[in-house]
Amino acid sequence: MRLFFISLFCLLITSCASSNLTSSWVDKTYAGMPIKSSLVVAMSDNLRIRRIFEDDMVQELQLKGVNAIASSQLFPNKLPSKNDIAGYIRKNNTQTVFVAKLVNIEEKNVNYPGSRLGYGYGGYSRGLSFNNYYNNSYSYIYDDSYTVSYEFVNVEFTLFDTKSHKPIWSTASESVDPTDMNDIIGELTHILIKNLQENGVVR
């Protein structure tokens, strides 16, 4: 039965929203909002993950009227250098650069208490009976609490203005046990575009 509930919990945590934004900032003084164009760069040496994220983010931005392009379309075999990006920006007069960067991957153990009920040492409770007293004492010997290990992935997202080279918006995300990267990326880009819209960065 305990294994059933552990499996059920793991299923719920992976099937429900497993990504969320942990912080968010926007430059309210920036006059160029909503933005008109952007180059999307996912800083990853995994070309597949980079392409999937960039394509999803570009699609979301285009739906909001932003002329966006993925760096993987321009540089499919490598992560573009700073000079590569600068050359593209000069040639196309691109307003912003959207950068995604992995910050940290951490494994955390989460403890879930068992079914034991505590009455305290030497104390008396009005609801105390032999059955619950004995069961409580028994569970201290056969403790049914358990620990589950989860992987937490933290990613930072920053939108830079190409003229001042300064950030105009940034946020950070945390994803739990990202086993299916396609689902996680789709979930993340949806959350990101919602935050951008709420902050007036896109229309």
Short mmCIF file of C-alpha atoms in Angstrom, two decimals:
data_model
loop_
_atom_site.label_atom_id
_atom_site.label_comp_id
_atom_site.label_asym_id
_atom_site.label_seq_id
_atom_site.Cartn_x
_atom_site.Cartn_y
_atom_site.Cartn_z
CA MET A 1 0.00 0.00 0.00
CA ARG A 2 2.82 2.41 0.85
CA LEU A 3 4.49 1.70 -2.49
CA PHE A 4 1.17 2.47 -4.17
CA PHE A 5 0.99 5.92 -2.58
CA ILE A 6 4.64 6.67 -3.41
CA SER A 7 4.00 5.71 -7.03
CA LEU A 8 0.79 7.74 -7.07
CA PHE A 9 2.57 10.80 -5.67
CA CYS A 10 5.37 10.51 -8.23
CA LEU A 11 2.78 10.23 -10.98
CA LEU A 12 0.98 13.34 -9.74
CA ILE A 13 4.13 15.43 -9.41
CA THR A 14 5.23 14.60 -12.96
CA SER A 15 1.82 14.81 -14.61
CA CYS A 16 0.86 18.13 -12.99
CA ALA A 17 2.79 21.37 -13.45
CA SER A 18 6.39 20.44 -12.56
CA SER A 19 7.95 23.80 -13.50
CA ASN A 20 7.49 27.20 -11.92
CA LEU A 21 9.13 30.62 -11.91
CA THR A 22 11.06 31.40 -8.75
CA SER A 23 11.79 35.07 -9.46
CA SER A 24 10.99 37.76 -12.00
CA TRP A 25 12.21 41.28 -12.83
CA VAL A 26 11.45 43.84 -15.55
CA ASP A 27 12.89 47.27 -16.34
CA LYS A 28 9.79 49.47 -16.19
CA THR A 29 11.74 52.41 -17.65
CA TYR A 30 12.49 50.63 -20.92
CA ALA A 31 10.64 52.45 -23.69
CA GLY A 32 10.79 49.72 -26.34
CA MET A 33 7.97 47.53 -25.05
CA PRO A 34 6.32 45.57 -26.40
CA ILE A 35 9.40 44.28 -28.17
CA LYS A 36 9.40 43.88 -31.95
CA SER A 37 12.20 41.39 -32.63
CA SER A 38 14.40 38.90 -30.80
CA LEU A 39 17.15 36.33 -31.32
CA VAL A 40 16.59 33.32 -29.04
CA VAL A 41 19.68 31.54 -27.69
CA ALA A 42 19.63 28.49 -25.40
CA MET A 43 23.15 28.13 -23.99
CA SER A 44 23.50 24.36 -24.15
CA ASP A 45 26.00 22.00 -25.74
CA ASN A 46 23.14 19.55 -26.26
CA LEU A 47 22.11 20.55 -29.78
CA ARG A 48 18.80 18.67 -29.60
CA ILE A 49 17.65 20.33 -26.37
CA ARG A 50 18.86 23.68 -27.64
CA ARG A 51 16.89 23.34 -30.87
CA ILE A 52 13.69 22.16 -29.17
CA PHE A 53 13.69 25.00 -26.63
CA GLU A 54 14.58 27.69 -29.16
CA ASP A 55 11.96 26.51 -31.66
CA ASP A 56 9.24 26.40 -28.97
CA MET A 57 10.16 29.83 -27.61
CA VAL A 58 10.32 31.35 -31.08
CA GLN A 59 6.88 29.97 -31.88
CA GLU A 60 5.43 31.44 -28.68
CA LEU A 61 7.02 34.84 -29.38
CA GLN A 62 5.80 34.89 -32.98
CA LEU A 63 2.24 34.28 -31.78
CA LYS A 64 2.65 37.54 -29.79
CA GLY A 65 3.75 39.46 -32.88
CA VAL A 66 7.50 39.32 -32.22
CA ASN A 67 9.79 38.76 -35.20
CA ALA A 68 11.81 36.01 -33.49
CA ILE A 69 14.38 33.57 -34.78
CA ALA A 70 16.22 30.64 -33.18
CA SER A 71 20.02 30.73 -33.09
CA SER A 72 19.99 27.04 -34.05
CA GLN A 73 18.52 28.01 -37.41
CA LEU A 74 21.45 30.34 -38.05
CA PHE A 75 24.17 28.22 -36.39
CA PRO A 76 22.85 24.63 -36.39
CA ASN A 77 26.12 22.88 -35.55
CA LYS A 78 27.43 25.04 -32.73
CA LEU A 79 26.47 27.50 -30.04
CA PRO A 80 27.02 30.98 -31.54
CA SER A 81 29.86 33.08 -30.16
CA LYS A 82 29.40 36.66 -28.98
CA ASN A 83 30.81 37.85 -32.31
CA ASP A 84 28.40 35.62 -34.24
CA ILE A 85 25.46 37.16 -32.38
CA ALA A 86 26.79 40.71 -32.78
CA GLY A 87 27.20 40.21 -36.54
CA TYR A 88 23.64 38.96 -36.93
CA ILE A 89 22.23 41.84 -34.83
CA ARG A 90 24.08 44.47 -36.88
CA LYS A 91 22.92 42.97 -40.16
CA ASN A 92 19.27 42.56 -39.14
CA ASN A 93 18.84 45.40 -36.62
CA THR A 94 17.43 42.94 -34.06
CA GLN A 95 16.03 44.67 -30.97
CA THR A 96 16.63 42.02 -28.29
CA VAL A 97 18.43 38.78 -27.47
CA PHE A 98 16.63 36.18 -25.34
CA VAL A 99 19.15 34.00 -23.48
CA ALA A 100 18.40 30.79 -21.55
CA LYS A 101 21.16 29.48 -19.27
CA LEU A 102 21.30 26.41 -17.03
CA VAL A 103 22.23 27.52 -13.51
CA ASN A 104 22.12 24.40 -11.36
CA ILE A 105 21.05 20.75 -11.16
CA GLU A 106 20.54 19.52 -7.62
CA GLU A 107 19.21 16.33 -6.10
CA LYS A 108 17.09 16.84 -2.99
CA ASN A 109 15.65 14.28 -0.59
CA VAL A 110 12.10 14.94 0.58
CA ASN A 111 10.94 13.08 3.70
CA TYR A 112 7.30 12.06 4.05
CA PRO A 113 6.16 11.14 7.56
CA GLY A 114 4.48 7.84 8.26
CA SER A 115 1.20 7.21 9.99
CA ARG A 116 2.37 7.35 13.59
CA LEU A 117 0.66 9.72 16.01
CA GLY A 118 2.56 11.24 18.93
CA TYR A 119 1.21 11.71 22.44
CA GLY A 120 4.45 12.82 24.04
CA TYR A 121 6.47 11.16 26.75
CA GLY A 122 4.67 10.68 30.06
CA GLY A 123 1.68 12.73 28.94
CA TYR A 124 -2.00 11.97 29.00
CA SER A 125 -4.43 12.59 26.18
CA ARG A 126 -8.21 12.49 26.47
CA GLY A 127 -8.32 10.42 23.26
CA LEU A 128 -5.75 7.91 24.47
CA SER A 129 -6.67 4.23 24.31
CA PHE A 130 -4.72 1.01 24.38
CA ASN A 131 -5.10 0.52 20.63
CA ASN A 132 -3.78 3.89 19.50
CA TYR A 133 -1.17 3.96 22.27
CA TYR A 134 0.18 0.54 21.30
CA ASN A 135 0.03 1.29 17.56
CA ASN A 136 1.91 4.53 18.13
CA SER A 137 4.60 2.78 20.16
CA TYR A 138 4.78 -0.03 17.59
CA SER A 139 5.36 2.43 14.74
CA TYR A 140 8.42 3.83 16.52
CA ILE A 141 9.95 0.39 16.17
CA TYR A 142 8.73 -0.19 12.61
CA ASP A 143 8.85 3.36 11.27
CA ASP A 144 6.84 3.70 8.03
CA SER A 145 8.08 7.15 7.03
CA TYR A 146 9.93 7.31 3.71
CA THR A 147 12.20 9.54 1.67
CA VAL A 148 11.90 10.29 -2.05
CA SER A 149 14.74 11.77 -4.08
CA TYR A 150 13.93 14.41 -6.72
CA GLU A 151 16.08 16.22 -9.25
CA PHE A 152 15.63 20.01 -9.31
CA VAL A 153 16.79 21.87 -12.43
CA ASN A 154 17.23 25.66 -12.25
CA VAL A 155 17.38 27.76 -15.42
CA GLU A 156 17.86 31.52 -15.80
CA PHE A 157 16.24 33.51 -18.63
CA THR A 158 17.34 37.03 -19.57
CA LEU A 159 16.19 39.41 -22.29
CA PHE A 160 18.83 41.92 -23.39
CA ASP A 161 18.43 45.14 -25.33
CA THR A 162 20.94 45.05 -28.19
CA LYS A 163 21.70 48.80 -28.19
CA SER A 164 22.45 49.28 -24.49
CA HIS A 165 23.52 45.62 -23.95
CA LYS A 166 21.60 45.76 -20.66
CA PRO A 167 18.91 43.36 -19.42
CA ILE A 168 15.32 44.56 -19.68
CA TRP A 169 13.65 41.44 -18.24
CA SER A 170 14.79 38.34 -16.41
CA THR A 171 13.33 35.39 -14.58
CA ALA A 172 14.41 32.03 -13.15
CA SER A 173 12.67 28.68 -13.20
CA GLU A 174 12.77 25.44 -11.24
CA SER A 175 11.71 22.12 -12.75
CA VAL A 176 11.22 18.91 -10.77
CA ASP A 177 12.34 15.56 -12.20
CA PRO A 178 12.41 16.64 -15.87
CA THR A 179 12.29 13.15 -17.38
CA ASP A 180 10.44 14.15 -20.55
CA MET A 181 12.25 17.21 -21.90
CA ASN A 182 9.66 17.85 -24.61
CA ASP A 183 6.90 18.23 -22.00
CA ILE A 184 9.09 20.30 -19.67
CA ILE A 185 10.17 22.67 -22.46
CA GLY A 186 6.60 23.10 -23.68
CA GLU A 187 5.48 23.84 -20.12
CA LEU A 188 8.35 26.28 -19.55
CA THR A 189 7.87 28.31 -22.73
CA HIS A 190 4.16 28.65 -21.95
CA ILE A 191 4.96 29.94 -18.43
CA LEU A 192 7.64 32.29 -19.77
CA ILE A 193 5.45 33.87 -22.44
CA LYS A 194 2.70 34.40 -19.86
CA ASN A 195 5.16 36.25 -17.59
CA LEU A 196 6.46 38.33 -20.50
CA GLN A 197 2.90 39.29 -21.39
CA GLU A 198 1.97 40.15 -17.80
CA ASN A 199 5.00 42.47 -17.61
CA GLY A 200 4.18 44.18 -20.89
CA VAL A 201 7.29 42.88 -22.64
CA VAL A 202 5.15 41.30 -25.38
CA ARG A 203 1.61 42.20 -26.37
#
